[in-house]
PDB file of C-alpha atoms in Angstrom:
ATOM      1  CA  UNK A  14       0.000   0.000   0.000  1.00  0.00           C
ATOM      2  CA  UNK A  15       1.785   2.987  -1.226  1.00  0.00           C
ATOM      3  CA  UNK A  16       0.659   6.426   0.924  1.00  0.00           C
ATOM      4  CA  UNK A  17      -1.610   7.492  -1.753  1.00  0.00           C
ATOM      5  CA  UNK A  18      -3.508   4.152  -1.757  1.00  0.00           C
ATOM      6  CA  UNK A  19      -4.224   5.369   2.300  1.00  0.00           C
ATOM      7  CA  UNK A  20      -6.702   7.296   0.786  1.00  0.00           C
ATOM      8  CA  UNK A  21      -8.897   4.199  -0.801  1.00  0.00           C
ATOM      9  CA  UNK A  22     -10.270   3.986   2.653  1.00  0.00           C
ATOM     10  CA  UNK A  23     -10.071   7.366   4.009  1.00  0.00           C
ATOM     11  CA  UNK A  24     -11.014  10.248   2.181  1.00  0.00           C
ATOM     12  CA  UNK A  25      -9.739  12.689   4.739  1.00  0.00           C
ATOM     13  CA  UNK A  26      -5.787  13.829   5.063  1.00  0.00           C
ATOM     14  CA  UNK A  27      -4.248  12.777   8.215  1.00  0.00           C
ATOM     15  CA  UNK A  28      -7.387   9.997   9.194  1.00  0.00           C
ATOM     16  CA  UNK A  29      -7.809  10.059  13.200  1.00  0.00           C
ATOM     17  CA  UNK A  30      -8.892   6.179  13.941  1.00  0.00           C
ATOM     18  CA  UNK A  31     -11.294   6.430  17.393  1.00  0.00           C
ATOM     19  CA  UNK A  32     -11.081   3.081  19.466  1.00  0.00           C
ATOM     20  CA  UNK A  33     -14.269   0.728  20.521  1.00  0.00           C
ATOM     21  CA  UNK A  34     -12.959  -1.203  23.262  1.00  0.00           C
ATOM     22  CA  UNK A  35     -15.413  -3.657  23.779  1.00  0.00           C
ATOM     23  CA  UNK A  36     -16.221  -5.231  26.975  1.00  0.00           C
ATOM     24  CA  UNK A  37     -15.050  -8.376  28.230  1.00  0.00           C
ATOM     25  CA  UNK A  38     -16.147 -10.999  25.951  1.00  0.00           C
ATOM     26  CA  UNK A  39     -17.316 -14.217  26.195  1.00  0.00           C
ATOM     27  CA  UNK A  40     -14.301 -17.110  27.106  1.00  0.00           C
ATOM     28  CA  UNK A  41     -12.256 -14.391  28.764  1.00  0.00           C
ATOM     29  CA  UNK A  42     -11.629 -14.266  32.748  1.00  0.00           C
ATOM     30  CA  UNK A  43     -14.091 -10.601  33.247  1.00  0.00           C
ATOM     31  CA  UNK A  44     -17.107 -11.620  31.391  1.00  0.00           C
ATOM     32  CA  UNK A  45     -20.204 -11.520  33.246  1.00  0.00           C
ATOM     33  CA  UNK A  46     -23.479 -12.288  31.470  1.00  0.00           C
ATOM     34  CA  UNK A  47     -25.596 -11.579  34.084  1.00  0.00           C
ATOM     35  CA  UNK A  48     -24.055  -7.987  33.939  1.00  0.00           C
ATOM     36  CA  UNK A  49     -22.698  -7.606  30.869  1.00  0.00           C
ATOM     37  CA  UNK A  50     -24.371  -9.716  28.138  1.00  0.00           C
ATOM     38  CA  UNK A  51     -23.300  -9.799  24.410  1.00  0.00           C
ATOM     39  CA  UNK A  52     -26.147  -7.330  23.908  1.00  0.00           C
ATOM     40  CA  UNK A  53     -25.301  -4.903  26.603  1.00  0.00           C
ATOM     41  CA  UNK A  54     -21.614  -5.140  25.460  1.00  0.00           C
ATOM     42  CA  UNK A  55     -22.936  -4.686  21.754  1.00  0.00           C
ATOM     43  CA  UNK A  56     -25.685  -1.388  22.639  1.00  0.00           C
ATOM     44  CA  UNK A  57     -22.408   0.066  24.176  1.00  0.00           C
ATOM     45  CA  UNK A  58     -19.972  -0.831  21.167  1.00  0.00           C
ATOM     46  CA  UNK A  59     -22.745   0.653  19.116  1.00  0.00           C
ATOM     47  CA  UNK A  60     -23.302   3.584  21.287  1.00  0.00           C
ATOM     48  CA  UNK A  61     -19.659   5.106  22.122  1.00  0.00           C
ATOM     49  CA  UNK A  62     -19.283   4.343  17.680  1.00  0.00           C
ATOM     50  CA  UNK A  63     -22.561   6.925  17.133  1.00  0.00           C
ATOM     51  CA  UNK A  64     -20.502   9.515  19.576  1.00  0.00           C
ATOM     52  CA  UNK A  65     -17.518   8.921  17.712  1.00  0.00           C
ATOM     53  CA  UNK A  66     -18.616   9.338  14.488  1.00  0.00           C
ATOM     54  CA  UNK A  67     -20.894  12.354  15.588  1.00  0.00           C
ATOM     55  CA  UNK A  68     -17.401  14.293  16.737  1.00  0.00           C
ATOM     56  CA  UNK A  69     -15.701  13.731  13.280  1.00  0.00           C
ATOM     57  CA  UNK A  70     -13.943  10.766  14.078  1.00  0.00           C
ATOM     58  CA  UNK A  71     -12.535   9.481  10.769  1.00  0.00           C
ATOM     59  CA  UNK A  72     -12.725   5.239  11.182  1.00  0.00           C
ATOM     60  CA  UNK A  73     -13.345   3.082  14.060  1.00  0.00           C
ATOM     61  CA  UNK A  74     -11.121  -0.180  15.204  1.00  0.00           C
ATOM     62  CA  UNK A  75     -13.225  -2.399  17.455  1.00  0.00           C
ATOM     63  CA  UNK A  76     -10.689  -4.619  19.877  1.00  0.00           C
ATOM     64  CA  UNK A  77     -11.217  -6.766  22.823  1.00  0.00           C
ATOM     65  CA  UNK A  78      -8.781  -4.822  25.051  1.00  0.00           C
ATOM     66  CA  UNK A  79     -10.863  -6.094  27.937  1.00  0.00           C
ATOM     67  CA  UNK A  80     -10.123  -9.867  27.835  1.00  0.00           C
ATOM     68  CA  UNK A  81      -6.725  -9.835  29.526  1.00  0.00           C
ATOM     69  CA  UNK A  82      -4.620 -11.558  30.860  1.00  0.00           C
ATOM     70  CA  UNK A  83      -4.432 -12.299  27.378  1.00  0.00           C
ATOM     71  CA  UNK A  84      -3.824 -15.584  25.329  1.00  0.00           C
ATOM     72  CA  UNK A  85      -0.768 -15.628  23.235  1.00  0.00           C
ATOM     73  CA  UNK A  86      -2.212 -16.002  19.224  1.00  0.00           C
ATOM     74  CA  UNK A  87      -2.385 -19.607  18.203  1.00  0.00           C
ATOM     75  CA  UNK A  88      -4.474 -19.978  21.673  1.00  0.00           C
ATOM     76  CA  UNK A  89      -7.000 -17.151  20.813  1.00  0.00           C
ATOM     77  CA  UNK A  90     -10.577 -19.368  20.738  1.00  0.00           C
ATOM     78  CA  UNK A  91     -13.075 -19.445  18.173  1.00  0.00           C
ATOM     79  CA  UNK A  92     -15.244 -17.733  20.678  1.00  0.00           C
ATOM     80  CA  UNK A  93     -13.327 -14.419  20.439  1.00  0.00           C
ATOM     81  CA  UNK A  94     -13.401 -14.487  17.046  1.00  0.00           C
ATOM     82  CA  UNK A  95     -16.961 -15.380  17.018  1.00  0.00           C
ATOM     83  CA  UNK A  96     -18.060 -11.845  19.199  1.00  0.00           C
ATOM     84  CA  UNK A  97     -15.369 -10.139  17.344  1.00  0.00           C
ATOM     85  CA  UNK A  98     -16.959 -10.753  14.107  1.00  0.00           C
ATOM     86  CA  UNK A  99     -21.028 -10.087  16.000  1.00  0.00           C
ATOM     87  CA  UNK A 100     -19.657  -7.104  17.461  1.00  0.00           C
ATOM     88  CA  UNK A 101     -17.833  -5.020  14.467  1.00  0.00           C
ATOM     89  CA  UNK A 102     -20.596  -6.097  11.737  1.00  0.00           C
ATOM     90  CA  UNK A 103     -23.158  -4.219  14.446  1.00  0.00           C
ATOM     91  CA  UNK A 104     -20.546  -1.188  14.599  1.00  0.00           C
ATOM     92  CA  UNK A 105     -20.758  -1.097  10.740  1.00  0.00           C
ATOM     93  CA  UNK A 106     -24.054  -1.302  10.707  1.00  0.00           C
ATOM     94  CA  UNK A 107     -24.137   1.541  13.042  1.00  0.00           C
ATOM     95  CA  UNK A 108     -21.755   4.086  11.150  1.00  0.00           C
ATOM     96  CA  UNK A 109     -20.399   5.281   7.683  1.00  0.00           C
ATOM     97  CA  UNK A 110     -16.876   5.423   8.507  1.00  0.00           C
ATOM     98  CA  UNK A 111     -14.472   2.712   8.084  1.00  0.00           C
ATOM     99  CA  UNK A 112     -13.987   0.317  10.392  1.00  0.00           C
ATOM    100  CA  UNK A 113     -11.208  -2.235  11.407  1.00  0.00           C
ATOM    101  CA  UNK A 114     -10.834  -5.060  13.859  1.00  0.00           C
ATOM    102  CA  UNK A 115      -7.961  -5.662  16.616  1.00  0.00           C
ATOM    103  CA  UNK A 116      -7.444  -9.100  18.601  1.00  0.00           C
ATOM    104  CA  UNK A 117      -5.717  -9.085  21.775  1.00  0.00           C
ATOM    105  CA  UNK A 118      -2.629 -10.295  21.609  1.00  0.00           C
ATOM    106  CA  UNK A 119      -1.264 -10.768  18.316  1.00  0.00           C
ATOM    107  CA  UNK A 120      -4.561 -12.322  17.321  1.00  0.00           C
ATOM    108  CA  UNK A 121      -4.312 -11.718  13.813  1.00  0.00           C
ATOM    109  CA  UNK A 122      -6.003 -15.170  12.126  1.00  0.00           C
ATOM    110  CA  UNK A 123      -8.753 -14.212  14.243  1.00  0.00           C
ATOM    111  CA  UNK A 124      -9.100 -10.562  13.674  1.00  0.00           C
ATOM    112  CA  UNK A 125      -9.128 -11.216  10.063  1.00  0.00           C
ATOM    113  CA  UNK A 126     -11.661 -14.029  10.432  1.00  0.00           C
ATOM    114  CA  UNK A 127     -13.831 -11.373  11.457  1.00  0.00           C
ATOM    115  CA  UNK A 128     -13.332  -8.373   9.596  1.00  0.00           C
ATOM    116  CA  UNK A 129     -14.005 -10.513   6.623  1.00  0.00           C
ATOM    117  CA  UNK A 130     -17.090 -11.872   8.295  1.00  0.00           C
ATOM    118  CA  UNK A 131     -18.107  -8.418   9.602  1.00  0.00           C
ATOM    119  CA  UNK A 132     -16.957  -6.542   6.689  1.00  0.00           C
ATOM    120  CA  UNK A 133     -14.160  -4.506   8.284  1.00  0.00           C
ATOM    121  CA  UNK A 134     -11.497  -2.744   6.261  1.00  0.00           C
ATOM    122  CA  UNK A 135      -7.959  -3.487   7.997  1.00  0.00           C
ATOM    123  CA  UNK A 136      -6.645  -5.192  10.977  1.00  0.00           C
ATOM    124  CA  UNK A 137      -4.155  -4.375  13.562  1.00  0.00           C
ATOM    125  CA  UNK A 138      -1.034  -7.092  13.751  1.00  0.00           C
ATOM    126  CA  UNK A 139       1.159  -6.486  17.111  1.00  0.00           C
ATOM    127  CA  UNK A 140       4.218  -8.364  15.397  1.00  0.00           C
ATOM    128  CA  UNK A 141       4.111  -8.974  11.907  1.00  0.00           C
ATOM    129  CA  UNK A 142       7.406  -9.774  11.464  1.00  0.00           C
ATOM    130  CA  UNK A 143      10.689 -10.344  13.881  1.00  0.00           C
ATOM    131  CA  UNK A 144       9.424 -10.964  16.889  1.00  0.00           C
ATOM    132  CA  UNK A 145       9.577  -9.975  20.994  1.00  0.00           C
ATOM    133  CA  UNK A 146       8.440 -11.154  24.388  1.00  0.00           C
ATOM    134  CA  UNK A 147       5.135  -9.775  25.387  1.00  0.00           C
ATOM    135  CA  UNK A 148       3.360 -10.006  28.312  1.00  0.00           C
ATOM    136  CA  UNK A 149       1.868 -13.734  26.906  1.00  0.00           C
ATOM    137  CA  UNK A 150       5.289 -14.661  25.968  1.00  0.00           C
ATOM    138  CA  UNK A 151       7.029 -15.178  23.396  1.00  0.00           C
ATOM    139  CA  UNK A 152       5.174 -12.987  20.476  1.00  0.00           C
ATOM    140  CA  UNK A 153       6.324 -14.245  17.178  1.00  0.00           C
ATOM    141  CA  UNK A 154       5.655 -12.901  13.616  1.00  0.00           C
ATOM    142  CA  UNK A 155       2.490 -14.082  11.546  1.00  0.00           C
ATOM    143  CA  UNK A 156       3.002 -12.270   8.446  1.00  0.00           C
ATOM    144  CA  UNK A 157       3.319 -15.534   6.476  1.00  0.00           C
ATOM    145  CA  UNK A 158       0.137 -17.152   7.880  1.00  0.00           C
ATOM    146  CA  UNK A 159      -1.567 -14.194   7.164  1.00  0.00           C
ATOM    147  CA  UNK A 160      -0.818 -13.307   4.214  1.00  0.00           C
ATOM    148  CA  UNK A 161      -1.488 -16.994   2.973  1.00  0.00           C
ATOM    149  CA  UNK A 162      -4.573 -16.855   5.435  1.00  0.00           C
ATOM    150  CA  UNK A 163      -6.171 -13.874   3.373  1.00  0.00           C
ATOM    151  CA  UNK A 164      -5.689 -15.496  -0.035  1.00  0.00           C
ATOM    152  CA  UNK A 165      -7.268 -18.316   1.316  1.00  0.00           C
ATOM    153  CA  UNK A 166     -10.698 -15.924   2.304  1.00  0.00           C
ATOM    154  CA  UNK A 167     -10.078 -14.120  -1.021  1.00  0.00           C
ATOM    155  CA  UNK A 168     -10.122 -10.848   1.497  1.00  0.00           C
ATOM    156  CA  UNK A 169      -7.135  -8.999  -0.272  1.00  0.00           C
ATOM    157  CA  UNK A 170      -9.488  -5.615   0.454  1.00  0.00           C
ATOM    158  CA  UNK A 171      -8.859  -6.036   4.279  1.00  0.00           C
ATOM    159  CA  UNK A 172      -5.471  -4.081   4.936  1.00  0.00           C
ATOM    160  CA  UNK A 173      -2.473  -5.360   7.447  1.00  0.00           C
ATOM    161  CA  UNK A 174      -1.806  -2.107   9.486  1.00  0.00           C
ATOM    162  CA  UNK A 175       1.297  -3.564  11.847  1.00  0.00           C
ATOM    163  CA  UNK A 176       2.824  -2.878  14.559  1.00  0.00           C
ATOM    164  CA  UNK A 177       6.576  -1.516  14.468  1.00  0.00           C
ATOM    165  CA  UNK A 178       8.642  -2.046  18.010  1.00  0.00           C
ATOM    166  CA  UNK A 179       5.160  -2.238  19.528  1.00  0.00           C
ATOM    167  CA  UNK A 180       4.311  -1.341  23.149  1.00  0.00           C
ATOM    168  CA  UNK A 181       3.604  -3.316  25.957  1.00  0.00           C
ATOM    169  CA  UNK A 182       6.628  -5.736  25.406  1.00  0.00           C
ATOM    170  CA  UNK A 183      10.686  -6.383  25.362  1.00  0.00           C
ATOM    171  CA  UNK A 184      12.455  -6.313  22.202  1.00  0.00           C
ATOM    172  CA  UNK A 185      15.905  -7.534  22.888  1.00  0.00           C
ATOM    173  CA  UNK A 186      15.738 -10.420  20.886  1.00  0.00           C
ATOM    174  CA  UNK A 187      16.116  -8.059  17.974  1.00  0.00           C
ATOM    175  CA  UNK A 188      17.885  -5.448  19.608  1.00  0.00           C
ATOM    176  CA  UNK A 189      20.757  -5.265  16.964  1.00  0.00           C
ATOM    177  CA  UNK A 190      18.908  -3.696  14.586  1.00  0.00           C
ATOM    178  CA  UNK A 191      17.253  -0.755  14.704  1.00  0.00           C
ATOM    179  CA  UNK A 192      13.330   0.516  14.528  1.00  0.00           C
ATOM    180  CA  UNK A 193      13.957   1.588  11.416  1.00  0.00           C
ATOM    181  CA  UNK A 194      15.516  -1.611  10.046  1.00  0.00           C
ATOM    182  CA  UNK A 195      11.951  -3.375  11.832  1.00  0.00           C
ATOM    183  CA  UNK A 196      10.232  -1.334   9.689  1.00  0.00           C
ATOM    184  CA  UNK A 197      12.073  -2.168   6.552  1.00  0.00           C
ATOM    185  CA  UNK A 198      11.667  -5.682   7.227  1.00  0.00           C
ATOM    186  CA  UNK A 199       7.673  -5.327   7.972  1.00  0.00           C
ATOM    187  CA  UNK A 200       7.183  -3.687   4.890  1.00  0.00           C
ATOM    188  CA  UNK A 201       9.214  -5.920   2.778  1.00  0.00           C
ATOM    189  CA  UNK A 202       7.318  -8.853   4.033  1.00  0.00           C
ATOM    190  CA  UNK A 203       3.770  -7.392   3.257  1.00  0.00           C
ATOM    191  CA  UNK A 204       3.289  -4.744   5.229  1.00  0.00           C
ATOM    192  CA  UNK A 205       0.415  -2.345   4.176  1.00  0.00           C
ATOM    193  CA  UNK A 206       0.655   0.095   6.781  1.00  0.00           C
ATOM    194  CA  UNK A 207       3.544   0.908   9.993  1.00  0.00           C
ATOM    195  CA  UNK A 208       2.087   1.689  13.802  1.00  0.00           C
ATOM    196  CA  UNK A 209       4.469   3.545  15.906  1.00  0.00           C
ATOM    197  CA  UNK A 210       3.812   3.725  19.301  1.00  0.00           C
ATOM    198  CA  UNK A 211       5.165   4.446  22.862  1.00  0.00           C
ATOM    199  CA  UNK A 212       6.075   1.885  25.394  1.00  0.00           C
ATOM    200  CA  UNK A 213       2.928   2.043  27.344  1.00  0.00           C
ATOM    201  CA  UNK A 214      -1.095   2.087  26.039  1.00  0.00           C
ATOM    202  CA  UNK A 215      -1.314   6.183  26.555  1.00  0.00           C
ATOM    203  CA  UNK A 216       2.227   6.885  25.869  1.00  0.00           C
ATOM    204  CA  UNK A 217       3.618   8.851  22.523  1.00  0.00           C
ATOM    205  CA  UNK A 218       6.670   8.341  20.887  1.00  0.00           C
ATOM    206  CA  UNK A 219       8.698  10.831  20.368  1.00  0.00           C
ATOM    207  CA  UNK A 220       8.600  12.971  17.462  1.00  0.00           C
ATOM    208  CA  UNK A 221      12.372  12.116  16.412  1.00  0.00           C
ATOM    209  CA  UNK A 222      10.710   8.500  16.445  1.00  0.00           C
ATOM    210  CA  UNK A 223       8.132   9.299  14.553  1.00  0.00           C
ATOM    211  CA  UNK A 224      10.301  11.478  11.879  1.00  0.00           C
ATOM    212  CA  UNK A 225      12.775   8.387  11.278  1.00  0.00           C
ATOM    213  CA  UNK A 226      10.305   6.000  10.275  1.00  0.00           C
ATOM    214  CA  UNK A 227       8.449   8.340   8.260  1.00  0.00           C
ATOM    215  CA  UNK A 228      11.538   8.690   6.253  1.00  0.00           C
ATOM    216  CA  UNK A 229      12.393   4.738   6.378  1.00  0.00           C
ATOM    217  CA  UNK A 230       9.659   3.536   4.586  1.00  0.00           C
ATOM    218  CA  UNK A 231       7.128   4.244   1.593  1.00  0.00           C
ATOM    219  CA  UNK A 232       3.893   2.886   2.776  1.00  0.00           C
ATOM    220  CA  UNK A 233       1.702   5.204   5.719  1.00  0.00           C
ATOM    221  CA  UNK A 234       2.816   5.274   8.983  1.00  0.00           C
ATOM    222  CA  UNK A 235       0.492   6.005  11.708  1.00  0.00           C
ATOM    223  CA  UNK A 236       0.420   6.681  15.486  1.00  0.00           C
ATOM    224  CA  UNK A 237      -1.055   3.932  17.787  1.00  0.00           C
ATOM    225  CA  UNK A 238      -0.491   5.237  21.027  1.00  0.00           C
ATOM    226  CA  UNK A 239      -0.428   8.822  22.904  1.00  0.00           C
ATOM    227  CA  UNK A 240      -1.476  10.677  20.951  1.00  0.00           C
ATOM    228  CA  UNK A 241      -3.448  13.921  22.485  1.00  0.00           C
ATOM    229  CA  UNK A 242      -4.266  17.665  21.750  1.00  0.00           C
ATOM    230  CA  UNK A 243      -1.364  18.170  23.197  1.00  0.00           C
ATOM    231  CA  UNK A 244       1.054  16.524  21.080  1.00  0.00           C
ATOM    232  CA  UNK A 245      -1.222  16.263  17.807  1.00  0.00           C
ATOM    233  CA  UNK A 246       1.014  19.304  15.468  1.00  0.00           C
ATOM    234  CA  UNK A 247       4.234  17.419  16.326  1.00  0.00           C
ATOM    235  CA  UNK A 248       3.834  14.033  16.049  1.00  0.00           C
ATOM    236  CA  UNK A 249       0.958  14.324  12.420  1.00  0.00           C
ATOM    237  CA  UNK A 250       4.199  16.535  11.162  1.00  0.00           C
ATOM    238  CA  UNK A 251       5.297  13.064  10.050  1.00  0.00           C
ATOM    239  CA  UNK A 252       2.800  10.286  10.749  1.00  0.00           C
ATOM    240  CA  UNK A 253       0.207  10.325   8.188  1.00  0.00           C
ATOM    241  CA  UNK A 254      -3.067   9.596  10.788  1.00  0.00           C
ATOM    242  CA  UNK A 255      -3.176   8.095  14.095  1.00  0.00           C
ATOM    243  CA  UNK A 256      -5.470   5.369  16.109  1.00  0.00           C
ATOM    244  CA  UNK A 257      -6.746   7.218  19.805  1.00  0.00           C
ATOM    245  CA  UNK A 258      -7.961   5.641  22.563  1.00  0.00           C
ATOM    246  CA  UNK A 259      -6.813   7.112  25.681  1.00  0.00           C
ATOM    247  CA  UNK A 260      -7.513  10.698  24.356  1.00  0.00           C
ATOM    248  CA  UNK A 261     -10.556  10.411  23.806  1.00  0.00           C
ATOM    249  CA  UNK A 262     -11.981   8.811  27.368  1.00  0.00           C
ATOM    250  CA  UNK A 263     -12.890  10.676  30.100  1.00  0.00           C
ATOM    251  CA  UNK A 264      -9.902  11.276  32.328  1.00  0.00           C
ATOM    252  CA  UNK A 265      -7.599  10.148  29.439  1.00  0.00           C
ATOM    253  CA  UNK A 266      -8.111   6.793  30.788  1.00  0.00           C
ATOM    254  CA  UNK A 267      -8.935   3.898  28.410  1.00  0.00           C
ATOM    255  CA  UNK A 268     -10.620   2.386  30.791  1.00  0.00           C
ATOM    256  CA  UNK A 269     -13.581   4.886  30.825  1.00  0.00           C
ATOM    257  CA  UNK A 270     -16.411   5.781  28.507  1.00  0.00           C
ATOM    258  CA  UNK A 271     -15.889   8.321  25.649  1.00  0.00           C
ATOM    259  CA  UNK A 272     -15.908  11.958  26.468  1.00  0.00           C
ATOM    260  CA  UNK A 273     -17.693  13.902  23.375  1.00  0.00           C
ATOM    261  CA  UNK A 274     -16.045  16.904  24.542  1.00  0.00           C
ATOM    262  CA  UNK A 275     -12.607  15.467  24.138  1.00  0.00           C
ATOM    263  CA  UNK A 276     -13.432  13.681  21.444  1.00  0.00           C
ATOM    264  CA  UNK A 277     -14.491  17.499  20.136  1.00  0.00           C
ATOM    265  CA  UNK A 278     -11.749  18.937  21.000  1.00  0.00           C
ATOM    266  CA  UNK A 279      -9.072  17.003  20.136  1.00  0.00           C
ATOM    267  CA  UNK A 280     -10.906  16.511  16.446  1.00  0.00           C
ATOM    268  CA  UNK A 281     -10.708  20.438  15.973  1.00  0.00           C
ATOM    269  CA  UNK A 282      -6.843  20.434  16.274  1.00  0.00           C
ATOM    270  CA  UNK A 283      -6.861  17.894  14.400  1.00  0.00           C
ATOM    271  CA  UNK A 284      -8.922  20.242  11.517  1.00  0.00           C
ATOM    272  CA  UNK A 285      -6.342  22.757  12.316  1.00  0.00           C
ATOM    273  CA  UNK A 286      -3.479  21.056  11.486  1.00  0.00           C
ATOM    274  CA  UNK A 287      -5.484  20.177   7.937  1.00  0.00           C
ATOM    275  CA  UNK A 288      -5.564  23.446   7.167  1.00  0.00           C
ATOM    276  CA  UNK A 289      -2.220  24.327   8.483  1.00  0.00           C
ATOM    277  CA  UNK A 290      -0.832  21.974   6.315  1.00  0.00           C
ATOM    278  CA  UNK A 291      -3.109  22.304   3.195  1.00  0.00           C
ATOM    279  CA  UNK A 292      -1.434  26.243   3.405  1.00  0.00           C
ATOM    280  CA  UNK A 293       1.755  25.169   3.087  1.00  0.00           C
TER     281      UNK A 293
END
């Protein structure tokens, strides 16, 4: 995916990708039917994607951020992929925006299972290639399997957006070569898009980051974590969009409902920097 192909699935420049962290799903350790049935976990999904959408939110990824401890990949059940799938075909049905699907951790057979089921446009692959230890272990990359997995669906329309040096996780096993050599070899291997993040969920890279792998590789790069009013004008200097979570919650905590008035605000300085840049 060269940066101008970006634009097949969003028309706007600099896309700002809103999160729908579902609740704890079915098979995980913090689901609760009694509390918090598919339905109720679905009317939410559905709800906080309306809100989203309403701000000027470009796309939506749906994720099941709430099912830690997580499984490593390969252990993922069909379960997850099963409410994945329910879940994002409901957001869609919800919304006009784009929408991709995330599985928890490294889940990227599964995520793809279901944004072809669902009709999602992209998924979200931790490691694609290389490979570090995460806090399920060993995370390996599954670039191969999925790139053999989506011939298999005939699903070339659903996009790999990957993970480069990804948070939550120790990378000395390839600590000889350098972020932006990871991102050469992710996008040799079939890489569609790069995700740059910080080392925590709610924590930015650095701009310098950001600039050298904007200038390492040829297909978008876009910031996956930290990413705030704050910070917006230096970090979209280089990254061509960004996927928000944290931002957009009340408190800045993921773990909280969306905040329309963040989600507001932060989308207006996101505007600005459009026009900023369209003047140039």
């Amino acid at each position: 995916m060269s940066k101008k192909l970006l634009r097949q699935l969003f028309p706007q420049e600099k896309p700002i990708i809103g999160m729908i962290h579902l609740r704890a799903l079915p098979g995980s350790p913090r689901y609760d039917p009694e509390t918090m049935d598919m339905e109720r976990i679905i009317a939410l999904a559905v709800e906080e994607a309306r809100m989203l959408q309403d701000q000027g939110v470009d796309g939506l990824q749906v994720e099941n951020i709430h099912d830690f401890p997580y499984l490593p990949g390969e252990a993922i059940g069909p379960e997850t992929a099963a409410s994945l799938a329910v879940a994002t075909h409901r957001v869609i049905q919800a919304v006009s925006i784009p929408v991709g699907v995330n599985c928890h951790l490294n889940g990227g057979m599964q995520a793809l299972a279901a944004a072809v089921a669902a009709g999602g446009g992209w998924i979200r692959v931790f490691e694609w290639v290389n490979a570090y230890v995460s806090h399920a272990g060993l995370t390996e990359g599954i670039g191969a399997k999925l790139a053999r997995y989506r011939s298999f669906l005939k699903a070339e329309a659903v996009r790999f957006f990957c993970d480069v040096n990804v948070k939550h996780g120790s990378h000395f096993l390839i600590s000889d070569r350098s972020v932006e050599e990871q991102a050469f070899d992710a996008e040799s291997e079939g890489a569609e898009a790069i995700i740059v993040t910080g080392f925590e969920t709610g924590q930015a890279p650095t701009p310098e980051k950001v600039r050298r792998l904007a200038s390492a590789v040829g297909i978008p790069l876009l910031l996956g974590s930290g990413v705030s009013v704050q910070n917006a004008a230096s970090l979209l200097e280089f990254a061509d969009g960004a996927i928000v979570g944290s931002a957009f919650k009340k408190e800045g905590n993921w773990k909280n409902p969306v905040d329309p008035q963040r989600v507001r605000e932060f989308m207006r300085s996101v505007e600005e920097i459009r026009r900023e840049g369209r003047a140039k």
